[in-house]
PDB file of C-alpha atoms in Angstrom:
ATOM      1  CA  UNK A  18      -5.257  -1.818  27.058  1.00 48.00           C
ATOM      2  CA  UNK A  19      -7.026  -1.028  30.438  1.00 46.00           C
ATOM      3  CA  UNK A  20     -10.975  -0.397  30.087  1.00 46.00           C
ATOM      4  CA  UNK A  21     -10.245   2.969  31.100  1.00 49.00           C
ATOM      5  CA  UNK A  22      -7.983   3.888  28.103  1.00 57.00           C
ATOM      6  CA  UNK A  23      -9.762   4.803  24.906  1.00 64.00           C
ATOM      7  CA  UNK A  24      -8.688   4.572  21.903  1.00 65.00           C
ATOM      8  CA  UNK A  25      -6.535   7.292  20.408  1.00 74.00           C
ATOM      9  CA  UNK A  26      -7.693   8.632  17.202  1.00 76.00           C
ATOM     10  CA  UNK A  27      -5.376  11.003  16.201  1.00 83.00           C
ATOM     11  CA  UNK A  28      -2.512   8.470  17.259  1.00 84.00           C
ATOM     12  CA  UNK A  29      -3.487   5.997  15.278  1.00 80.00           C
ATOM     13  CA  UNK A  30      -4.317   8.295  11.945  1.00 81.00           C
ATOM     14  CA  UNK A  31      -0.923  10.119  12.667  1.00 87.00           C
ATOM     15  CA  UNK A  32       1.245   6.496  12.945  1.00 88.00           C
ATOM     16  CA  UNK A  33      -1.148   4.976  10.416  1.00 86.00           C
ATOM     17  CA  UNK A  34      -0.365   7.937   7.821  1.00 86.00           C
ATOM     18  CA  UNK A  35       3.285   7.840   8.945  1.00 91.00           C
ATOM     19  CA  UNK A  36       3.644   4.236   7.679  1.00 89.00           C
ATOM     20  CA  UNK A  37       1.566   4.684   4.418  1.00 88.00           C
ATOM     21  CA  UNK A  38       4.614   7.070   3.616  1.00 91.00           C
ATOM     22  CA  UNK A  39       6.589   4.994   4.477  1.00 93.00           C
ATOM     23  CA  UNK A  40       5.660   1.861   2.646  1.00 90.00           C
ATOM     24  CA  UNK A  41       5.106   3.732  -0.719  1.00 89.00           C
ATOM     25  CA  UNK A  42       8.912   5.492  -0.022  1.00 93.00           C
ATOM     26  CA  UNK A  43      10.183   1.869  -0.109  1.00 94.00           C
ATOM     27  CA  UNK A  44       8.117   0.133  -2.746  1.00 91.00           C
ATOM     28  CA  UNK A  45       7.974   3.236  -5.247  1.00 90.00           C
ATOM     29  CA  UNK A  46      10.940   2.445  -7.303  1.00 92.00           C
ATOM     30  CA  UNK A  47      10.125  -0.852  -7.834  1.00 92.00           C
ATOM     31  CA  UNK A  48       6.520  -0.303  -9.064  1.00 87.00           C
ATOM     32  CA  UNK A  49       8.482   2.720 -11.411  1.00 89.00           C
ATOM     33  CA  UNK A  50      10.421  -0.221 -12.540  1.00 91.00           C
ATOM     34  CA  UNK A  51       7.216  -2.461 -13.113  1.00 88.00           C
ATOM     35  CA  UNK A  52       5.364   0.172 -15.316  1.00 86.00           C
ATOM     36  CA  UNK A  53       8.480   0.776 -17.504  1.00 87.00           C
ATOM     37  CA  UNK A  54       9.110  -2.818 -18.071  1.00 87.00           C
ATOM     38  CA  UNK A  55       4.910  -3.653 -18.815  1.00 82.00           C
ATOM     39  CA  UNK A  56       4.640  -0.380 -20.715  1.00 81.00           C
ATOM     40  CA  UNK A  57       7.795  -0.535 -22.950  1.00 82.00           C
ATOM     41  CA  UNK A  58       7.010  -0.961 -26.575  1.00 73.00           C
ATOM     42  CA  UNK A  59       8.884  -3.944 -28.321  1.00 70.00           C
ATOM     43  CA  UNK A  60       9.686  -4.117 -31.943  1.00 67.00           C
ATOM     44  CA  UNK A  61      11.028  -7.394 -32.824  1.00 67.00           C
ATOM     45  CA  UNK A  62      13.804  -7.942 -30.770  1.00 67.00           C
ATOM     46  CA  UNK A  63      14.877  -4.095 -29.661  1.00 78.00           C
ATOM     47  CA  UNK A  64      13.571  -3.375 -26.155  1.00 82.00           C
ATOM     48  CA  UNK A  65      14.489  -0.577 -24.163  1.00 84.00           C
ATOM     49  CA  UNK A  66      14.842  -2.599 -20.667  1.00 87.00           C
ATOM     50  CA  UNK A  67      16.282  -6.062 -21.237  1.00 89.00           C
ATOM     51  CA  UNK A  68      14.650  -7.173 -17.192  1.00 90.00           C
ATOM     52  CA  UNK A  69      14.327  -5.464 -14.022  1.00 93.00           C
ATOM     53  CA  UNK A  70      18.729  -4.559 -13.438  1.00 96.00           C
ATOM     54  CA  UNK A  71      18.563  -3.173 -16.534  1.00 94.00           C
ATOM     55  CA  UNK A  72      15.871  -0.893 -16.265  1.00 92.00           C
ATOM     56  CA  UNK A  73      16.609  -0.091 -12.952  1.00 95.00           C
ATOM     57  CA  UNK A  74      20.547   0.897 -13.991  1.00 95.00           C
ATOM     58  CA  UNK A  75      19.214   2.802 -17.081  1.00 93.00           C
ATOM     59  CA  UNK A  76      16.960   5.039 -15.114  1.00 92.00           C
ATOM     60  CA  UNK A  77      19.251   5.863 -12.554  1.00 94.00           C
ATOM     61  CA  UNK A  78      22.213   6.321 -15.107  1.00 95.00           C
ATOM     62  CA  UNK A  79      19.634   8.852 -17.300  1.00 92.00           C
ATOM     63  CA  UNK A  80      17.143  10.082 -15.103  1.00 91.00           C
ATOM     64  CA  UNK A  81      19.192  10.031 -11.402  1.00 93.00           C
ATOM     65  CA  UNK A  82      17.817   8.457  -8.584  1.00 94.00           C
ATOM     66  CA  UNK A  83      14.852  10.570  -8.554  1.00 91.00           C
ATOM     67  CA  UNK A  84      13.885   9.168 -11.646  1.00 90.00           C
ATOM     68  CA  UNK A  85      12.732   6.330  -9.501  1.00 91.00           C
ATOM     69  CA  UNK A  86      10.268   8.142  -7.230  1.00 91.00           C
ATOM     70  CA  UNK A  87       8.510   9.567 -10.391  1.00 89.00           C
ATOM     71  CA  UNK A  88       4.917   9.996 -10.033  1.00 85.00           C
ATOM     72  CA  UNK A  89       4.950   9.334  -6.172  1.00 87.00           C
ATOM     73  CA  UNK A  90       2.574  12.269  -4.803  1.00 86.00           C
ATOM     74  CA  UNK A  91      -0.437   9.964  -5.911  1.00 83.00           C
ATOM     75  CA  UNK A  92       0.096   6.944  -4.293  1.00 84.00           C
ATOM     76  CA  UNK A  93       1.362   8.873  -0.962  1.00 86.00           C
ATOM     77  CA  UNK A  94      -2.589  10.516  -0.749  1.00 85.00           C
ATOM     78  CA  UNK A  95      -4.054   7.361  -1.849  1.00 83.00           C
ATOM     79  CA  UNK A  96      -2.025   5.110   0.531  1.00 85.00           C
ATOM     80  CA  UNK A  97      -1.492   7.549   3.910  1.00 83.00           C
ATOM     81  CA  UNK A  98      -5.816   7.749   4.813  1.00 85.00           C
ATOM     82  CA  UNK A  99      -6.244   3.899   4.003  1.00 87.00           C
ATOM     83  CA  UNK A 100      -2.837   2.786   6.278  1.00 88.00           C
ATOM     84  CA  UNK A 101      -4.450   5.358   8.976  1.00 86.00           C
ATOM     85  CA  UNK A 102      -7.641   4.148   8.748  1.00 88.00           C
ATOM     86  CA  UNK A 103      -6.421   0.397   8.575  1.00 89.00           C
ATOM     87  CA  UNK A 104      -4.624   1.344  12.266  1.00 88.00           C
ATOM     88  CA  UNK A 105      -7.313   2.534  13.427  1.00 87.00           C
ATOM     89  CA  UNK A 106      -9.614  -0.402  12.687  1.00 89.00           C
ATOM     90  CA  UNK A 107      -6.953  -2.455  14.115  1.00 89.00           C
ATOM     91  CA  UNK A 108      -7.111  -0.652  17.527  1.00 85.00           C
ATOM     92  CA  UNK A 109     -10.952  -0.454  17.426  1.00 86.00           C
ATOM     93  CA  UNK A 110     -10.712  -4.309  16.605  1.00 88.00           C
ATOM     94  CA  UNK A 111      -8.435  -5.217  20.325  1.00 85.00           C
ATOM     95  CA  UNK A 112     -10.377  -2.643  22.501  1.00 83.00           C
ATOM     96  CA  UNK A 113     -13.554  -4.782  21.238  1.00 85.00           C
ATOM     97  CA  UNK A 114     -12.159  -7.781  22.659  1.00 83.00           C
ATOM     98  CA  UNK A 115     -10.181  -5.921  25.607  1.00 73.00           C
ATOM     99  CA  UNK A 116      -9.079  -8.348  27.990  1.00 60.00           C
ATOM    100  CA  UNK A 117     -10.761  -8.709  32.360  1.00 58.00           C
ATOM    101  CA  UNK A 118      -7.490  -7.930  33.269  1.00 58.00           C
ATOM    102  CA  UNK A 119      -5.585  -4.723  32.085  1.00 61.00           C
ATOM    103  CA  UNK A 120      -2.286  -6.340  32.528  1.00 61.00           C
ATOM    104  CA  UNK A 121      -3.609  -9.312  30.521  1.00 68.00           C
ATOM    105  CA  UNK A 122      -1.672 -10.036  26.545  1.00 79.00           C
ATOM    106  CA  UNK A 123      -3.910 -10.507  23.549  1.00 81.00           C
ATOM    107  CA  UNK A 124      -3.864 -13.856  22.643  1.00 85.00           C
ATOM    108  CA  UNK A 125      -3.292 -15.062  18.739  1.00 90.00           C
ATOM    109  CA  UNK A 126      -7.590 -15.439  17.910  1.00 90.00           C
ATOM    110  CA  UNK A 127      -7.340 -11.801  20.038  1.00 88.00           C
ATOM    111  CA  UNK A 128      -5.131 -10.434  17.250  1.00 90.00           C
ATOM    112  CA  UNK A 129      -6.435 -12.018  14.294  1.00 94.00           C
ATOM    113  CA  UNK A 130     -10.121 -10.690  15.076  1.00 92.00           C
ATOM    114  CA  UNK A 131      -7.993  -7.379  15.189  1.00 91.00           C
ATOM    115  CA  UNK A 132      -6.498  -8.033  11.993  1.00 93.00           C
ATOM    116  CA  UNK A 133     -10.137  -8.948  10.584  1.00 94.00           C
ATOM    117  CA  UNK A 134     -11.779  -5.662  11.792  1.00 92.00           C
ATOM    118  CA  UNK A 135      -9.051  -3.492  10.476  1.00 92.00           C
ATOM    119  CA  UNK A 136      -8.832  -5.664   7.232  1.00 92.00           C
ATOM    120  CA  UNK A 137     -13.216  -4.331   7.122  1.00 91.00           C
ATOM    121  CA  UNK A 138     -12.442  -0.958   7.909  1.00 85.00           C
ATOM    122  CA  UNK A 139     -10.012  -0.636   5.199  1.00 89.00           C
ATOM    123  CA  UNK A 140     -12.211  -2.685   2.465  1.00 90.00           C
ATOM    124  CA  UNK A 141     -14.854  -0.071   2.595  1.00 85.00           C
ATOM    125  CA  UNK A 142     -12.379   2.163   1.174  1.00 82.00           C
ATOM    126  CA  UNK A 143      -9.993   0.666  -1.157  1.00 83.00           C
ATOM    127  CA  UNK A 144     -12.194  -1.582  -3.008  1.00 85.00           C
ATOM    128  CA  UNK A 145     -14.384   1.301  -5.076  1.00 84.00           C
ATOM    129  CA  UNK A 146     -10.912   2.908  -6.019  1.00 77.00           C
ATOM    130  CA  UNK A 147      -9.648  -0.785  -7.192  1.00 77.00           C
ATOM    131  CA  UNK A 148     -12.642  -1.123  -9.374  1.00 79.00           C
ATOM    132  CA  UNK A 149     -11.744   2.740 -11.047  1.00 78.00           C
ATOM    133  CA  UNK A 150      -8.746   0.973 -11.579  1.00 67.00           C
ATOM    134  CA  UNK A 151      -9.480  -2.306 -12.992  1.00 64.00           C
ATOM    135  CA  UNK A 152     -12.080  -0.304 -15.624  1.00 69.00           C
ATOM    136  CA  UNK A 153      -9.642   1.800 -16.607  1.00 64.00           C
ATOM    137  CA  UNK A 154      -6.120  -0.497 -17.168  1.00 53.00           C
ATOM    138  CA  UNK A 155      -9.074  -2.463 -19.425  1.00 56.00           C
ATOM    139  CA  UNK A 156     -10.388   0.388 -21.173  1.00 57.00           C
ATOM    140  CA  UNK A 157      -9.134   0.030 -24.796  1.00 50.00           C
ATOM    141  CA  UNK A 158      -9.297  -3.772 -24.676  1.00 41.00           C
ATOM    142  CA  UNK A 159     -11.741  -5.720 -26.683  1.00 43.00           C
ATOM    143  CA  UNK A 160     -13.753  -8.679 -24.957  1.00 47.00           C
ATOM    144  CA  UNK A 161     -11.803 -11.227 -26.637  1.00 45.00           C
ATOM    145  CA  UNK A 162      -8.011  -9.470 -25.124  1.00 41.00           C
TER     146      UNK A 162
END
C-alpha cells in the first residue's frame, strides 16, 4: 500500500460480506448435521442418526440436499457484517503500519499486528451475541447440569 492509497471501505465490506457467504455456504451442512446428532432424542438403544454418515445420508435421502442448508438465512446476516468488518479491521490494521517504501512487502510481525487489529474490530461485535447465546443453550439447565 502506497501512503497515498486509502483504504477502501466499500471494498473491503463488499469482499468481507462475500466471504461470510461463503464460509457459512460451506460449513452449513455440517453444523445441520451437528444439531441433529446433539438434539436427537435417544431411548435406550433406538437413535435416529447412528454418527455423522448416517445422518448426513438420511437427510439427503428424506429431506434432499436442501435439507442440509436448513435454517441458513440466520447465520448468512449474522456472519456477512462480522467477516466485512473483520476485513476491514485487517486493512485498517497494515495501512497503520504502512511501510517507507510503497513497493516495500509486509513482513510476518507486519501481518500479525494486522491480524490482531482485525481480530479487535471483530470482538466488539461478536462477543455480546456469543453471550445471547451461551444464556440461552443454558437456559433450562439447573446449576448442578
Amino acid at each position: 500500500m502506497s501512503e497515498n492509497q486509502k483504504i477502501s471501505l466499500s471494498k473491503n465490506l463488499i469482499a468481507g460480506g462475500f466471504g461470510g457467504v461463503c464460509l457459512v455456504f460451506a460449513g452449513h451442512p455440517l453444523d445441520t448435521i451437528k444439531v441433529r446428532l446433539q438434539t436427537q432424542v435417544t431411548s435406550g438403544e433406538s437413535r435416529l442418526y447412528m454418527g455423522t454418515f448416517d445422518c448426513f445420508k438420511k437427510i439427503v435421502m428424506k429431506e434432499g440436499v436442501f435439507g442440509l442448508y436448513k435454517g441458513m438465512a440466520t447465520p448468512i446476516v449474522g456472519i456477512t457484517p462480522i467477516s466485512a468488518i473483520c476485513f476491514f479491521g485487517y486493512g485498517l490494521g497494515l495501512k497503520l503500519q504502512t511501510p517507507s517504501q510503497a513497493n516495500t512487502k509486509y513482513g510476518v510481525m507486519q501481518t500479525f499486528v494486522a491480524g490482531m487489529v482485525s481480530g479487535a474490530f471483530t470482538t466488539l461485535f461478536i462477543a455480546p451475541g456469543e453471550r445471547i447465546k451461551c444464556l440461552l443453550q443454558r437456559c433450562g439447565q439447573s446449576q448442578s447440569d
